[in-house]
């Protein structure tokens, strides 16, 4: 077995997600697995949870990083999985937000961030999702290699190839408390 990390997908404002959006999420899950397999890491689970539009209220559209942080405080799925909150809109130029590294205790509250928030941005989601999970597992942004998964900006057109992870990055993520070692 490979080192492995489980992920929960939490759809924020479930009724707003179209079939096209769900296909984007599916593609991003597959891209996430392929990206991490490069360094012998398995990202698995992708158990789906939903927050209705009525319950999500303002969270269905994220206006600020503080709001994204509150979102992760207000909802927690028990267990050692990375909670990935999927939102259809995020009002900054970034495609998501995550703590670096994410805490082991997901019941901490604001200003602690206890999950990753990922905006659906079409094909770019194929990088945004694994990038935000990388932050939670302890990886910082990279400012030198545009092919690296952790390059600080995500092209909205999506990647031209599979984003790169280095073995040093894999070794770093192996130390996170949510990583199960074989
Ligand atoms: Zn980043």
PDB file of C-alpha atoms and ligand atoms in Angstrom:
ATOM      1  CA  UNK A   1       0.000   0.000   0.000  1.00  0.00           C
ATOM      2  CA  UNK A   2       0.966   3.580  -0.549  1.00  0.00           C
ATOM      3  CA  UNK A   3       0.775   6.366   2.002  1.00  0.00           C
ATOM      4  CA  UNK A   4      -2.831   7.474   1.785  1.00  0.00           C
ATOM      5  CA  UNK A   5      -5.038  10.384   2.751  1.00  0.00           C
ATOM      6  CA  UNK A   6      -8.834  10.428   2.635  1.00  0.00           C
ATOM      7  CA  UNK A   7     -10.821  13.388   1.373  1.00  0.00           C
ATOM      8  CA  UNK A   8     -14.416  14.479   2.011  1.00  0.00           C
ATOM      9  CA  UNK A   9     -16.229  16.543  -0.615  1.00  0.00           C
ATOM     10  CA  UNK A  10     -18.714  18.985   0.873  1.00  0.00           C
ATOM     11  CA  UNK A  11     -20.948  20.644  -1.708  1.00  0.00           C
ATOM     12  CA  UNK A  12     -21.888  24.080  -0.359  1.00  0.00           C
ATOM     13  CA  UNK A  13     -25.299  25.103  -1.681  1.00  0.00           C
ATOM     14  CA  UNK A  14     -25.996  21.683  -3.194  1.00  0.00           C
ATOM     15  CA  UNK A  15     -28.969  22.692  -5.357  1.00  0.00           C
ATOM     16  CA  UNK A  16     -26.792  25.168  -7.259  1.00  0.00           C
ATOM     17  CA  UNK A  17     -24.530  22.448  -8.656  1.00  0.00           C
ATOM     18  CA  UNK A  18     -25.446  21.544 -12.227  1.00  0.00           C
ATOM     19  CA  UNK A  19     -24.633  18.266 -13.948  1.00  0.00           C
ATOM     20  CA  UNK A  20     -21.756  20.110 -15.627  1.00  0.00           C
ATOM     21  CA  UNK A  21     -20.451  21.200 -12.222  1.00  0.00           C
ATOM     22  CA  UNK A  22     -20.610  17.630 -10.947  1.00  0.00           C
ATOM     23  CA  UNK A  23     -18.628  16.478 -13.994  1.00  0.00           C
ATOM     24  CA  UNK A  24     -16.010  19.145 -13.209  1.00  0.00           C
ATOM     25  CA  UNK A  25     -15.760  17.796  -9.651  1.00  0.00           C
ATOM     26  CA  UNK A  26     -15.429  14.206 -10.873  1.00  0.00           C
ATOM     27  CA  UNK A  27     -12.654  15.193 -13.265  1.00  0.00           C
ATOM     28  CA  UNK A  28     -10.860  17.082 -10.485  1.00  0.00           C
ATOM     29  CA  UNK A  29     -11.005  14.030  -8.187  1.00  0.00           C
ATOM     30  CA  UNK A  30      -9.435  11.873 -10.877  1.00  0.00           C
ATOM     31  CA  UNK A  31      -6.794  14.533 -11.618  1.00  0.00           C
ATOM     32  CA  UNK A  32      -6.039  14.732  -7.899  1.00  0.00           C
ATOM     33  CA  UNK A  33      -5.420  10.984  -7.671  1.00  0.00           C
ATOM     34  CA  UNK A  34      -3.204  10.968 -10.775  1.00  0.00           C
ATOM     35  CA  UNK A  35      -1.192  13.938  -9.541  1.00  0.00           C
ATOM     36  CA  UNK A  36      -0.447  12.348  -6.166  1.00  0.00           C
ATOM     37  CA  UNK A  37       0.278   8.907  -7.613  1.00  0.00           C
ATOM     38  CA  UNK A  38       3.411  10.472  -9.153  1.00  0.00           C
ATOM     39  CA  UNK A  39       5.000  10.454  -5.704  1.00  0.00           C
ATOM     40  CA  UNK A  40       3.415   7.226  -4.504  1.00  0.00           C
ATOM     41  CA  UNK A  41       0.584   8.884  -2.591  1.00  0.00           C
ATOM     42  CA  UNK A  42      -3.022   7.734  -2.787  1.00  0.00           C
ATOM     43  CA  UNK A  43      -5.755  10.288  -2.261  1.00  0.00           C
ATOM     44  CA  UNK A  44      -8.964   8.329  -1.797  1.00  0.00           C
ATOM     45  CA  UNK A  45     -12.464   8.433  -0.379  1.00  0.00           C
ATOM     46  CA  UNK A  46     -14.038  11.543  -1.916  1.00  0.00           C
ATOM     47  CA  UNK A  47     -17.138  10.819   0.191  1.00  0.00           C
ATOM     48  CA  UNK A  48     -19.815  13.333  -0.738  1.00  0.00           C
ATOM     49  CA  UNK A  49     -21.706  15.560   1.710  1.00  0.00           C
ATOM     50  CA  UNK A  50     -24.051  18.415   0.955  1.00  0.00           C
ATOM     51  CA  UNK A  51     -25.118  21.645   2.602  1.00  0.00           C
ATOM     52  CA  UNK A  52     -28.401  22.888   1.188  1.00  0.00           C
ATOM     53  CA  UNK A  53     -28.739  26.415  -0.177  1.00  0.00           C
ATOM     54  CA  UNK A  54     -31.027  27.236   2.766  1.00  0.00           C
ATOM     55  CA  UNK A  55     -28.494  26.017   5.317  1.00  0.00           C
ATOM     56  CA  UNK A  56     -25.482  27.427   3.483  1.00  0.00           C
ATOM     57  CA  UNK A  57     -26.944  30.948   3.361  1.00  0.00           C
ATOM     58  CA  UNK A  58     -24.098  33.342   2.469  1.00  0.00           C
ATOM     59  CA  UNK A  59     -21.555  30.539   2.268  1.00  0.00           C
ATOM     60  CA  UNK A  60     -22.798  29.454  -1.161  1.00  0.00           C
ATOM     61  CA  UNK A  61     -20.808  32.395  -2.500  1.00  0.00           C
ATOM     62  CA  UNK A  62     -17.609  33.200  -0.607  1.00  0.00           C
ATOM     63  CA  UNK A  63     -16.981  36.942  -0.333  1.00  0.00           C
ATOM     64  CA  UNK A  64     -13.743  36.928   1.654  1.00  0.00           C
ATOM     65  CA  UNK A  65     -11.030  34.721   3.089  1.00  0.00           C
ATOM     66  CA  UNK A  66     -12.537  35.289   6.543  1.00  0.00           C
ATOM     67  CA  UNK A  67     -15.854  33.892   5.305  1.00  0.00           C
ATOM     68  CA  UNK A  68     -14.069  30.834   3.890  1.00  0.00           C
ATOM     69  CA  UNK A  69     -12.423  30.330   7.272  1.00  0.00           C
ATOM     70  CA  UNK A  70     -15.763  30.602   9.092  1.00  0.00           C
ATOM     71  CA  UNK A  71     -17.250  28.052   6.689  1.00  0.00           C
ATOM     72  CA  UNK A  72     -14.680  25.468   7.769  1.00  0.00           C
ATOM     73  CA  UNK A  73     -15.370  26.317  11.424  1.00  0.00           C
ATOM     74  CA  UNK A  74     -19.112  25.899  11.100  1.00  0.00           C
ATOM     75  CA  UNK A  75     -19.084  22.473   9.419  1.00  0.00           C
ATOM     76  CA  UNK A  76     -16.897  19.495  10.325  1.00  0.00           C
ATOM     77  CA  UNK A  77     -17.077  15.890   9.158  1.00  0.00           C
ATOM     78  CA  UNK A  78     -15.750  13.594  11.928  1.00  0.00           C
ATOM     79  CA  UNK A  79     -12.593  11.614  11.234  1.00  0.00           C
ATOM     80  CA  UNK A  80      -9.112  12.007   9.794  1.00  0.00           C
ATOM     81  CA  UNK A  81     -10.076  13.139   6.313  1.00  0.00           C
ATOM     82  CA  UNK A  82      -9.354  16.453   4.638  1.00  0.00           C
ATOM     83  CA  UNK A  83     -12.667  18.350   4.429  1.00  0.00           C
ATOM     84  CA  UNK A  84     -12.790  19.930   0.964  1.00  0.00           C
ATOM     85  CA  UNK A  85     -15.593  22.509   0.678  1.00  0.00           C
ATOM     86  CA  UNK A  86     -16.716  23.004  -2.921  1.00  0.00           C
ATOM     87  CA  UNK A  87     -18.088  26.435  -3.744  1.00  0.00           C
ATOM     88  CA  UNK A  88     -19.338  27.817  -7.028  1.00  0.00           C
ATOM     89  CA  UNK A  89     -17.988  31.301  -6.388  1.00  0.00           C
ATOM     90  CA  UNK A  90     -15.109  32.865  -4.471  1.00  0.00           C
ATOM     91  CA  UNK A  91     -14.726  36.627  -4.692  1.00  0.00           C
ATOM     92  CA  UNK A  92     -10.959  36.853  -4.875  1.00  0.00           C
ATOM     93  CA  UNK A  93      -8.526  36.124  -7.683  1.00  0.00           C
ATOM     94  CA  UNK A  94      -7.531  32.908  -5.939  1.00  0.00           C
ATOM     95  CA  UNK A  95      -9.279  29.622  -6.639  1.00  0.00           C
ATOM     96  CA  UNK A  96      -9.366  28.479  -3.044  1.00  0.00           C
ATOM     97  CA  UNK A  97      -7.952  28.767   0.434  1.00  0.00           C
ATOM     98  CA  UNK A  98      -6.347  26.336   2.855  1.00  0.00           C
ATOM     99  CA  UNK A  99      -4.293  26.385   6.026  1.00  0.00           C
ATOM    100  CA  UNK A 100      -0.603  25.382   5.746  1.00  0.00           C
ATOM    101  CA  UNK A 101      -0.520  22.836   7.236  1.00  0.00           C
ATOM    102  CA  UNK A 102      -4.104  22.032   8.132  1.00  0.00           C
ATOM    103  CA  UNK A 103      -4.667  21.142  11.795  1.00  0.00           C
ATOM    104  CA  UNK A 104      -5.193  17.593  13.062  1.00  0.00           C
ATOM    105  CA  UNK A 105      -8.115  18.849  15.172  1.00  0.00           C
ATOM    106  CA  UNK A 106     -10.929  19.859  12.832  1.00  0.00           C
ATOM    107  CA  UNK A 107     -13.063  21.096  15.743  1.00  0.00           C
ATOM    108  CA  UNK A 108     -10.958  24.224  16.225  1.00  0.00           C
ATOM    109  CA  UNK A 109     -12.921  27.382  15.443  1.00  0.00           C
ATOM    110  CA  UNK A 110     -12.214  30.713  13.796  1.00  0.00           C
ATOM    111  CA  UNK A 111      -9.584  32.045  13.227  1.00  0.00           C
ATOM    112  CA  UNK A 112      -8.316  28.492  12.717  1.00  0.00           C
ATOM    113  CA  UNK A 113      -9.147  27.082   9.304  1.00  0.00           C
ATOM    114  CA  UNK A 114     -10.014  23.381   9.477  1.00  0.00           C
ATOM    115  CA  UNK A 115     -10.629  22.458   5.851  1.00  0.00           C
ATOM    116  CA  UNK A 116      -9.848  23.457   2.293  1.00  0.00           C
ATOM    117  CA  UNK A 117     -12.172  25.639   0.228  1.00  0.00           C
ATOM    118  CA  UNK A 118     -12.059  25.051  -3.528  1.00  0.00           C
ATOM    119  CA  UNK A 119     -13.822  27.164  -6.136  1.00  0.00           C
ATOM    120  CA  UNK A 120     -15.143  25.460  -9.268  1.00  0.00           C
ATOM    121  CA  UNK A 121     -13.221  27.060 -12.142  1.00  0.00           C
ATOM    122  CA  UNK A 122     -13.747  24.579 -14.974  1.00  0.00           C
ATOM    123  CA  UNK A 123     -10.649  22.675 -16.060  1.00  0.00           C
ATOM    124  CA  UNK A 124      -8.566  24.742 -13.637  1.00  0.00           C
ATOM    125  CA  UNK A 125     -10.281  22.809 -10.841  1.00  0.00           C
ATOM    126  CA  UNK A 126      -8.064  19.880 -11.866  1.00  0.00           C
ATOM    127  CA  UNK A 127      -5.185  21.849 -10.332  1.00  0.00           C
ATOM    128  CA  UNK A 128      -7.059  23.862  -7.703  1.00  0.00           C
ATOM    129  CA  UNK A 129      -8.342  20.794  -5.846  1.00  0.00           C
ATOM    130  CA  UNK A 130      -5.008  18.935  -5.512  1.00  0.00           C
ATOM    131  CA  UNK A 131      -3.234  22.266  -4.845  1.00  0.00           C
ATOM    132  CA  UNK A 132      -5.455  23.096  -1.875  1.00  0.00           C
ATOM    133  CA  UNK A 133      -5.158  19.554  -0.502  1.00  0.00           C
ATOM    134  CA  UNK A 134      -1.370  19.962  -0.801  1.00  0.00           C
ATOM    135  CA  UNK A 135      -1.561  23.053   1.399  1.00  0.00           C
ATOM    136  CA  UNK A 136      -3.569  21.172   4.026  1.00  0.00           C
ATOM    137  CA  UNK A 137      -0.919  18.441   4.009  1.00  0.00           C
ATOM    138  CA  UNK A 138       1.817  21.005   4.660  1.00  0.00           C
ATOM    139  CA  UNK A 139       3.052  22.237   1.276  1.00  0.00           C
ATOM    140  CA  UNK A 140       3.699  25.942   0.750  1.00  0.00           C
ATOM    141  CA  UNK A 141       3.215  27.842  -2.490  1.00  0.00           C
ATOM    142  CA  UNK A 142       6.006  27.564  -5.049  1.00  0.00           C
ATOM    143  CA  UNK A 143       7.146  30.690  -6.892  1.00  0.00           C
ATOM    144  CA  UNK A 144       9.733  29.211  -9.237  1.00  0.00           C
ATOM    145  CA  UNK A 145       8.369  26.254 -11.219  1.00  0.00           C
ATOM    146  CA  UNK A 146       5.166  26.849 -13.246  1.00  0.00           C
ATOM    147  CA  UNK A 147       4.806  23.093 -13.813  1.00  0.00           C
ATOM    148  CA  UNK A 148       4.697  22.330 -10.077  1.00  0.00           C
ATOM    149  CA  UNK A 149       1.351  21.594  -8.424  1.00  0.00           C
ATOM    150  CA  UNK A 150       2.094  24.202  -5.788  1.00  0.00           C
ATOM    151  CA  UNK A 151       2.896  27.043  -8.199  1.00  0.00           C
ATOM    152  CA  UNK A 152       1.217  30.045  -6.635  1.00  0.00           C
ATOM    153  CA  UNK A 153      -1.245  30.790  -9.400  1.00  0.00           C
ATOM    154  CA  UNK A 154      -3.613  28.523 -11.319  1.00  0.00           C
ATOM    155  CA  UNK A 155      -4.333  29.115 -14.976  1.00  0.00           C
ATOM    156  CA  UNK A 156      -8.092  29.287 -15.467  1.00  0.00           C
ATOM    157  CA  UNK A 157      -7.736  27.382 -18.741  1.00  0.00           C
ATOM    158  CA  UNK A 158      -6.454  24.406 -16.815  1.00  0.00           C
ATOM    159  CA  UNK A 159      -3.128  22.631 -16.899  1.00  0.00           C
ATOM    160  CA  UNK A 160      -1.418  21.638 -20.140  1.00  0.00           C
ATOM    161  CA  UNK A 161      -0.211  18.448 -18.473  1.00  0.00           C
ATOM    162  CA  UNK A 162      -0.256  16.719 -15.126  1.00  0.00           C
ATOM    163  CA  UNK A 163       1.088  19.125 -12.472  1.00  0.00           C
ATOM    164  CA  UNK A 164       4.364  17.962 -10.962  1.00  0.00           C
ATOM    165  CA  UNK A 165       4.963  16.920  -7.355  1.00  0.00           C
ATOM    166  CA  UNK A 166       8.538  16.317  -6.204  1.00  0.00           C
ATOM    167  CA  UNK A 167       9.603  13.508  -3.919  1.00  0.00           C
ATOM    168  CA  UNK A 168      10.621  16.122  -1.349  1.00  0.00           C
ATOM    169  CA  UNK A 169       7.023  17.349  -1.371  1.00  0.00           C
ATOM    170  CA  UNK A 170       5.816  13.765  -0.983  1.00  0.00           C
ATOM    171  CA  UNK A 171       8.140  13.271   1.986  1.00  0.00           C
ATOM    172  CA  UNK A 172       6.781  16.452   3.567  1.00  0.00           C
ATOM    173  CA  UNK A 173       3.164  15.314   3.190  1.00  0.00           C
ATOM    174  CA  UNK A 174       4.007  11.900   4.650  1.00  0.00           C
ATOM    175  CA  UNK A 175       4.562  13.683   7.972  1.00  0.00           C
ATOM    176  CA  UNK A 176       1.022  15.103   8.186  1.00  0.00           C
ATOM    177  CA  UNK A 177      -1.196  13.606  10.885  1.00  0.00           C
ATOM    178  CA  UNK A 178      -3.915  12.743   8.328  1.00  0.00           C
ATOM    179  CA  UNK A 179      -1.490  10.620   6.302  1.00  0.00           C
ATOM    180  CA  UNK A 180      -1.721   6.882   6.959  1.00  0.00           C
ATOM    181  CA  UNK A 181       1.543   5.122   6.230  1.00  0.00           C
ATOM    182  CA  UNK A 182       1.521   1.588   4.858  1.00  0.00           C
TER     183      UNK A 182
HETATM  184 ZN1  LIG B   1      -1.529  28.073  -2.949  1.00  0.00          ZN
END
